[in-house]
Amino acid sequence: MSDVQRFLLKVDEDKDGAQTIAEETAHSLVTRKKTLIDVVQSLREYINHEDASIRSKAVTYLSLVISALPDTALSRQQVQVLCQFLCDRIEDGGAIGGLRKLQALGRFNQDMAVMTFRALVEHFQDLMIRPQSQRLQILELLNDLMLNHRAALKSLGDEAIVGITDLVSGEKDPRSLMIIFSVLHVIMVEWDISTQAEMLFDSAFCYFPITFRPPPDDPYHITAQDLKTRLRSCISASSLFAPFALPQLLEKLDSTSPNVKKDVLQTLTACASSYSVVALSNWSITLWDSLKYEILNVQEEDLAEDSLATVQAIATKLGSNLTSTSQTTHLARYLKPITTECKEQLQEPQHKKAKPVGQILSSVATSSSVALFLTVKAVVPTMMTLYQDADSIASQRALLEALVQLLNAAVALDQTLGVAHTLADAESPLGPFKDRFLELFSQALMSAPSDEVSFRVVALKGLLRLCQMRNYLQDSETGLVVQYLDDIVLTENPSGREEVKNEAIQALVDISKSKPNLIMNITFPAFMAQLPDQSPEDQTDYIITLEGLARLSVEKPISDTLIRRLLSKLETTLQTDGPASYVQALLSTMDYVLSRRDLPRDPNLSSYHEKIVVAYVRRAALASVGSGPQVLAEATTLEILGRLIARIVSSSDEHKRRSVATEAYTLFAGEDSPFNPVLHKENISEKQRSTMILSTWIIASAGRAADVLYTVTDDINFNSLLDELIRLALVEIIPIIRHYILRQIALLVNRSSTAKGLSHAIKVMQDLFKRAQLDPLTSVDKTPVVFWIAKALLLRLQSSQEVLEHILGLLSDKDRGSASARGFGLILTPDELISKEYEAIIRLLARQKVFSTCVPRIAEDFKKAEASAKPNYLVALSGILKDVPTEVMMTEIATLLPLLLQSLDLPDQQVKAATIESLVVISQESPGAIEGHVSSLVNRLLEAAAKPTENVARVRFNALRCLHKFPGRVKDSVLLPYKPRIIKSILLVLDDPKRHVRKMAIECRVAWSNMDEPDTDG
């Protein structure tokens, strides 16, 4: 039996088997066991068969054989013969695959491409009635010819254009349309279409607008936007389409469908950007007449924005390469009806149609310097007159808003064009109005009643825009504006008018980018003069000043100056006694300023190290023994100072960090200093012990360089240091000091580079457990040490199974279980110091490991635990869940839900809030999982939401939030039995003392009220 016979028998039932037969034939040709003539002759009786399906299968067999051949297997003559053969039988079907293979071969020439194309066109009526999959193959062949043999098709001129428009008509499949639009776009852009423009346009525009909606799980990933974008590129491809496209698009703009309108507007914008100036100018005024309705009668904001984009695109095209401001240009003729309309609308500035005027003016003015010139000349004099005659602040505000938007355009144009921002006339269009602008905006800002906040904000923005325009104001004029802004920030009572003050600070920041000297010469002295030289007793006005200075420190010269002056002010303040809050505010401001700097590359880093790190750490050490300002010995001050020095140290090179680490406990005090390090000392004062806060920050910021403490120094090794820190933590009674010693222990263990050190840490933790079990009087104090060491080890996944077994075992302890349960909340909680920023070792899978080990064990032990110990397991679970990613938590949802429900009955408010937050996540991610627990959930959540005397606001809010998530996620049939009760119960929450709780109650009640009742008909 010949290969073709075997193929014909297989092809209907086993396409893969038929493909294999064709590949075997191809292999025989390559190995020369058969010749191409043999294969073709074997087809003779089948390709001439009266049954069309057999003829098609025979041709398909030949195409598959050709497709399976290597690219160099066929000679040019063979390619020619096969091409002719397949073209002659193209109507039989099956030939397209072979032709696609042949056209990709290097020996396929232009004559063959023309032959193939003509065969397609000649039989297009037969081809286009074939199934969609075959039509797609035909279009793919056409696309291949356009990609690989474009010159051959282009040489056919109008014959090719007419033939292609016939081939691409009447398609609906998105894959076919993507090909069609690509092919048409090439013709429209690259070929001479002058005699066939309308036909080509019609072949594309017949698909407008695209209404395609992809099916769910679309394997082709073709979106409606893909089709719209490609069709839009066709419609806008040639200026020859303008007489056909623009009137039809304007007609479709009357559609009642917002989607169609949006598509039309975006297509008009594309056309405006692509068509020639001459083609567009014939329609520009007609286009404006249609577009202004969409802008002035705003129905949907996005449609108005798209309309403005089209208006701007037209102005941009008409003003391209234009330098003349003559009124006879295409741009001037387009702008005249626009500016006339704007002036008419501004006659009633409070009318709703006047609001978009500023946007219109800004859109056209931004398009080019000539457009700005013409717009300013046309409308600004009228705006000035209308402002002068306005009889109310509301009218003046509306006019100023429009004027500011026009100034926005001038600033944007200035920033975009830079030095290229030139006109034929040397005079700036805004130049003649400068003095009037300054007077008008200044009076509005400084003389208007202080309660006219929105009016003053608009005026402030106007002054800022004047300052931002390049070479518009002189430095003295900009300086005057800066003084106004300084006065607002420093002297105005902010009560109820924070917006004006915030806008003033932001304006100073913006001015500092172009005029830093003015800020340093005017604003800094004014602001610094407001800062006291000693800590004030009963007022905190300095906070506003410091906030303003901090926000101004964007530019490097300004922040350099600010740091110097703040250090000087801090030095002066420390010479006197007073509350610590002012010193703390100065230190916090410096920290904020440095946080915005690229410190590792800052040339002043070495100076900051000496003047801040070394100097103030030493002074704090001396203060702790009474030899310096006592404010530097307060724990809160040391915490802020620690954060500041850590920012500097962590940005330093390794050598510098290592040298700082050696001073972690001596604190640069020197050998002759009265200060003694805290380690291995008894009866140390509280102030001296507080220096451990600084030590912890230094060790953290030094990163791995801190190991110098126990690898270089002879009298300190890892084990002895860890033991001493644990001793200090156990005897410390001041919470903040103990907290920092515990963090230092965790840093030491987490970043340890020695296996022996880690083994010692685990052994110490185990010993503490044993002592805790033997000595009930001190175990509560030791529990935090245990869990901080556990945190350090678990984050780096060091002996994690062993560590988790130990701490889980504590939950059943009668005396220690409660404290241990709370310790689980510490393990995964992010910590500012134990972080990757400070080179802590934190493995990606740490959270998942803790969760996957603890949750099943907690669930199992909970069932066996005594009643008094059960709450411990629930508290521990809550502590773990609050820091576990959603995707991890969902893996154990069946185990978690019963435990979470019981956690809602605990009195602990933090546990209850964390539990409800976990339930919110579950209701969002896996609503089906809670369907069997709805009754229990509803009861507990309503109880949590309705008792403000028993539950904190966080619990009440999240209970309502969780209930709010149910409708639309959980099946209505499950929820409807509870609907009446929930709606009634939530009424009681509507008078909750907290506003955000009341708001959530309203949203929750609406969500449940809108649930559909089940259909009870028939």
Coordinates of N, CA and C in Angstrom, one line a residue, residues 421-547:
H421 N 11.7 77.0 23.0 CA 10.5 77.7 23.2 C 10.6 79.1 22.7
T422 N 10.5 79.3 21.3 CA 10.7 80.6 20.7 C 9.6 80.9 19.7
L423 N 9.4 82.2 19.5 CA 8.4 82.6 18.5 C 9.1 83.6 17.5
A424 N 8.4 83.9 16.5 CA 8.9 84.9 15.5 C 9.1 86.2 16.2
D425 N 8.1 86.5 17.1 CA 8.2 87.8 17.9 C 9.0 87.5 19.1
A426 N 9.9 88.4 19.5 CA 10.8 88.1 20.6 C 10.0 88.3 21.9
E427 N 8.9 89.0 21.9 CA 8.2 89.3 23.1 C 7.4 88.1 23.6
S428 N 7.4 87.8 24.9 CA 6.6 86.7 25.4 C 5.2 87.1 25.4
P429 N 4.2 86.2 25.1 CA 2.8 86.6 25.1 C 2.3 87.0 26.5
L430 N 2.9 86.4 27.6 CA 2.5 86.8 28.9 C 3.2 87.9 29.5
G431 N 4.3 88.4 28.8 CA 5.1 89.5 29.4 C 4.3 90.8 29.7
P432 N 3.4 91.3 28.9 CA 2.7 92.5 29.2 C 1.8 92.4 30.4
F433 N 1.5 91.2 30.8 CA 0.5 91.0 31.9 C 1.2 90.7 33.2
K434 N 2.5 90.7 33.3 CA 3.3 90.2 34.4 C 2.9 91.0 35.7
D435 N 3.0 92.4 35.6 CA 2.7 93.2 36.8 C 1.2 93.0 37.3
R436 N 0.3 92.9 36.3 CA -1.1 92.7 36.7 C -1.3 91.4 37.3
F437 N -0.6 90.3 36.8 CA -0.8 89.0 37.4 C -0.3 89.0 38.8
L438 N 0.9 89.6 39.0 CA 1.5 89.6 40.4 C 0.6 90.3 41.3
E439 N 0.0 91.4 40.9 CA -0.9 92.2 41.8 C -2.1 91.4 42.1
L440 N -2.7 90.9 41.0 CA -4.0 90.2 41.2 C -3.9 89.0 42.1
F441 N -2.9 88.1 41.8 CA -2.7 86.9 42.6 C -2.3 87.2 44.1
S442 N -1.4 88.2 44.2 CA -1.0 88.6 45.6 C -2.1 89.1 46.4
Q443 N -2.9 90.0 45.8 CA -4.1 90.5 46.6 C -5.0 89.4 47.0
A444 N -5.3 88.5 46.0 CA -6.2 87.4 46.3 C -5.7 86.5 47.4
L445 N -4.4 86.3 47.5 CA -3.8 85.4 48.5 C -3.7 86.1 49.8
M446 N -3.2 87.3 49.9 CA -2.9 87.9 51.2 C -4.0 88.8 51.7
S447 N -4.9 89.3 50.9 CA -5.9 90.2 51.3 C -7.3 89.6 51.5
A448 N -7.5 88.4 50.9 CA -8.8 87.8 51.0 C -9.0 87.3 52.4
P449 N -10.3 87.2 52.8 CA -10.6 86.6 54.2 C -9.9 85.2 54.3
S450 N -9.4 84.9 55.5 CA -8.7 83.7 55.7 C -9.6 82.5 55.5
D451 N -10.9 82.7 55.7 CA -11.8 81.5 55.5 C -12.1 81.2 54.1
E452 N -11.7 82.0 53.1 CA -11.9 81.7 51.7 C -10.7 80.8 51.2
V453 N -10.7 79.6 51.7 CA -9.6 78.7 51.5 C -9.4 78.4 50.0
S454 N -10.4 78.0 49.3 CA -10.3 77.6 47.9 C -9.8 78.7 47.1
F455 N -10.3 79.9 47.4 CA -9.9 81.1 46.6 C -8.4 81.4 46.8
R456 N -8.0 81.3 48.0 CA -6.6 81.6 48.3 C -5.7 80.5 47.7
V457 N -6.1 79.3 47.7 CA -5.3 78.2 47.2 C -5.1 78.4 45.7
V458 N -6.1 78.8 45.0 CA -6.0 79.1 43.6 C -5.0 80.2 43.3
A459 N -5.1 81.3 44.1 CA -4.2 82.4 44.0 C -2.8 82.0 44.2
L460 N -2.6 81.2 45.2 CA -1.3 80.7 45.6 C -0.7 79.9 44.4
K461 N -1.5 79.0 43.8 CA -1.0 78.3 42.6 C -0.7 79.2 41.5
G462 N -1.4 80.3 41.3 CA -1.1 81.2 40.3 C 0.3 81.8 40.5
L463 N 0.5 82.3 41.7 CA 1.9 82.8 42.0 C 3.0 81.8 41.8
L464 N 2.7 80.6 42.2 CA 3.7 79.5 41.9 C 4.0 79.4 40.5
R465 N 3.0 79.4 39.6 CA 3.2 79.2 38.2 C 4.0 80.4 37.6
L466 N 3.8 81.6 38.1 CA 4.6 82.7 37.7 C 6.0 82.5 38.0
C467 N 6.3 82.0 39.2 CA 7.7 81.7 39.6 C 8.3 80.6 38.8
Q468 N 7.5 79.6 38.3 CA 8.1 78.5 37.6 C 8.4 78.7 36.2
M469 N 7.8 79.8 35.6 CA 8.1 80.1 34.2 C 9.5 80.7 34.1
R470 N 10.2 80.1 33.1 CA 11.6 80.4 33.0 C 11.8 81.9 32.5
N471 N 12.6 82.6 33.3 CA 13.0 84.0 33.0 C 11.8 84.9 32.9
Y472 N 10.7 84.6 33.7 CA 9.5 85.4 33.6 C 9.6 86.5 34.7
L473 N 9.8 86.0 36.0 CA 9.9 87.0 37.1 C 11.4 87.2 37.4
Q474 N 11.7 88.4 37.9 CA 13.0 88.7 38.4 C 13.2 88.1 39.8
D475 N 14.4 87.9 40.2 CA 14.6 87.3 41.5 C 14.0 88.1 42.6
S476 N 13.9 89.4 42.5 CA 13.3 90.2 43.5 C 11.8 90.0 43.6
E477 N 11.2 89.7 42.4 CA 9.8 89.4 42.4 C 9.5 88.0 42.9
T478 N 10.3 87.1 42.6 CA 10.1 85.7 43.1 C 10.4 85.8 44.6
G479 N 11.3 86.5 45.1 CA 11.6 86.7 46.5 C 10.4 87.2 47.3
L480 N 9.7 88.1 46.7 CA 8.5 88.6 47.3 C 7.4 87.5 47.5
V481 N 7.3 86.7 46.5 CA 6.3 85.6 46.5 C 6.8 84.6 47.7
V482 N 8.1 84.4 47.7 CA 8.6 83.5 48.8 C 8.3 84.1 50.2
Q483 N 8.4 85.4 50.3 CA 8.0 86.0 51.6 C 6.6 85.8 52.0
Y484 N 5.7 85.9 51.0 CA 4.3 85.7 51.2 C 4.1 84.3 51.7
L485 N 4.7 83.3 51.0 CA 4.5 81.9 51.4 C 5.1 81.7 52.8
D486 N 6.2 82.3 53.1 CA 6.8 82.2 54.5 C 5.8 82.6 55.5
D487 N 5.2 83.8 55.3 CA 4.3 84.4 56.2 C 3.1 83.4 56.5
I488 N 2.6 82.8 55.4 CA 1.5 81.9 55.6 C 1.8 80.7 56.4
V489 N 3.0 80.2 56.2 CA 3.5 79.0 57.0 C 3.7 79.3 58.4
L490 N 4.3 80.5 58.6 CA 4.9 80.8 60.0 C 3.9 81.5 60.9
T491 N 3.1 82.4 60.3 CA 2.3 83.3 61.1 C 0.8 83.0 61.1
E492 N 0.3 82.3 60.1 CA -1.2 82.1 60.1 C -1.6 81.0 61.0
N493 N -2.7 81.2 61.7 CA -3.3 80.2 62.5 C -3.8 79.0 61.7
P494 N -3.2 77.8 61.8 CA -3.6 76.8 60.9 C -4.9 76.1 61.1
S495 N -5.6 76.5 62.2 CA -6.8 75.9 62.6 C -7.9 76.0 61.4
G496 N -8.2 74.8 60.9 CA -9.2 74.7 59.8 C -8.7 75.2 58.5
R497 N -7.4 75.6 58.4 CA -6.9 76.1 57.1 C -5.6 75.4 56.8
E498 N -5.4 74.1 57.1 CA -4.2 73.4 56.8 C -3.9 73.3 55.3
E499 N -5.0 73.4 54.5 CA -4.8 73.3 53.1 C -3.9 74.4 52.5
V500 N -4.2 75.6 53.0 CA -3.4 76.8 52.5 C -2.0 76.6 53.0
K501 N -1.8 76.3 54.2 CA -0.4 76.1 54.7 C 0.4 75.0 54.0
N502 N -0.3 73.9 53.8 CA 0.4 72.8 53.1 C 0.7 73.2 51.6
E503 N -0.2 73.9 51.0 CA 0.1 74.3 49.6 C 1.2 75.3 49.6
A504 N 1.3 76.2 50.6 CA 2.4 77.1 50.7 C 3.8 76.4 50.8
I505 N 3.8 75.4 51.7 CA 5.0 74.6 51.9 C 5.4 73.9 50.6
Q506 N 4.4 73.3 49.9 CA 4.7 72.6 48.7 C 5.2 73.6 47.6
A507 N 4.6 74.8 47.6 CA 5.1 75.8 46.6 C 6.5 76.2 46.9
L508 N 6.9 76.4 48.2 CA 8.3 76.7 48.5 C 9.2 75.6 48.0
V509 N 8.8 74.3 48.2 CA 9.6 73.2 47.7 C 9.8 73.3 46.2
D510 N 8.7 73.6 45.5 CA 8.8 73.7 44.0 C 9.7 74.8 43.6
I511 N 9.6 75.9 44.3 CA 10.5 77.1 43.9 C 11.9 76.7 44.2
S512 N 12.1 76.0 45.3 CA 13.5 75.6 45.6 C 14.2 74.8 44.5
K513 N 13.5 74.2 43.7 CA 14.1 73.4 42.6 C 14.8 74.3 41.6
S514 N 14.3 75.4 41.4 CA 14.9 76.3 40.4 C 15.6 77.5 41.0
K515 N 15.2 77.9 42.3 CA 15.8 79.1 42.9 C 16.2 78.7 44.4
P516 N 17.1 77.7 44.5 CA 17.5 77.3 45.9 C 18.1 78.5 46.7
N517 N 18.8 79.4 46.0 CA 19.4 80.5 46.8 C 18.3 81.4 47.5
L518 N 17.2 81.6 46.8 CA 16.1 82.4 47.4 C 15.6 81.7 48.7
I519 N 15.5 80.4 48.6 CA 15.0 79.7 49.8 C 16.0 79.8 51.0
M520 N 17.3 79.6 50.6 CA 18.3 79.7 51.7 C 18.5 81.1 52.2
N521 N 18.3 82.1 51.4 CA 18.5 83.5 51.8 C 17.3 84.1 52.5
I522 N 16.1 83.6 52.1 CA 14.9 84.3 52.6 C 14.1 83.3 53.6
T523 N 13.8 82.1 53.1 CA 13.0 81.2 53.9 C 13.7 80.7 55.1
F524 N 15.0 80.2 54.9 CA 15.7 79.7 56.0 C 15.9 80.6 57.2
P525 N 16.3 81.9 56.9 CA 16.4 82.8 58.1 C 15.1 83.0 58.8
A526 N 14.0 83.1 58.0 CA 12.7 83.4 58.5 C 12.3 82.2 59.4
F527 N 12.5 81.0 58.9 CA 12.1 79.8 59.6 C 12.9 79.6 60.8
M528 N 14.3 79.7 60.7 CA 15.2 79.5 61.8 C 14.9 80.5 62.9
A529 N 14.5 81.7 62.5 CA 14.3 82.7 63.6 C 13.1 82.4 64.4
Q530 N 12.2 81.5 63.9 CA 11.0 81.1 64.7 C 11.4 80.0 65.7
L531 N 12.5 79.3 65.5 CA 12.9 78.3 66.3 C 13.5 78.8 67.6
P532 N 13.1 78.4 68.8 CA 13.7 78.9 70.0 C 15.1 78.4 70.3
D533 N 15.8 79.1 71.1 CA 17.2 78.7 71.4 C 17.2 77.8 72.6
Q534 N 16.1 77.6 73.3 CA 16.0 76.6 74.4 C 14.6 76.0 74.3
S535 N 14.6 74.8 75.0 CA 13.3 74.0 74.9 C 12.2 74.8 75.6
P536 N 11.2 75.1 74.8 CA 10.0 75.8 75.4 C 9.2 74.9 76.3
E537 N 8.6 75.5 77.3 CA 7.9 74.7 78.4 C 6.6 74.2 77.9
D538 N 5.7 75.2 77.4 CA 4.3 74.8 77.2 C 3.8 75.0 75.8
Q539 N 4.7 75.2 74.8 CA 4.2 75.4 73.4 C 5.0 74.6 72.5
T540 N 4.3 74.2 71.4 CA 5.0 73.3 70.4 C 4.9 73.9 69.0
D541 N 4.9 75.2 68.9 CA 4.8 75.9 67.5 C 6.0 75.5 66.7
Y542 N 7.1 75.2 67.3 CA 8.3 74.9 66.5 C 8.1 73.6 65.6
I543 N 7.1 72.8 66.0 CA 6.9 71.6 65.2 C 6.5 71.9 63.7
I544 N 5.6 72.9 63.6 CA 5.2 73.4 62.3 C 6.4 73.9 61.5
T545 N 7.2 74.7 62.2 CA 8.4 75.2 61.5 C 9.4 74.1 61.1
L546 N 9.6 73.2 61.9 CA 10.5 72.1 61.6 C 9.9 71.2 60.5
E547 N 8.6 71.0 60.5 CA 8.0 70.2 59.4 C 8.2 71.0 58.1

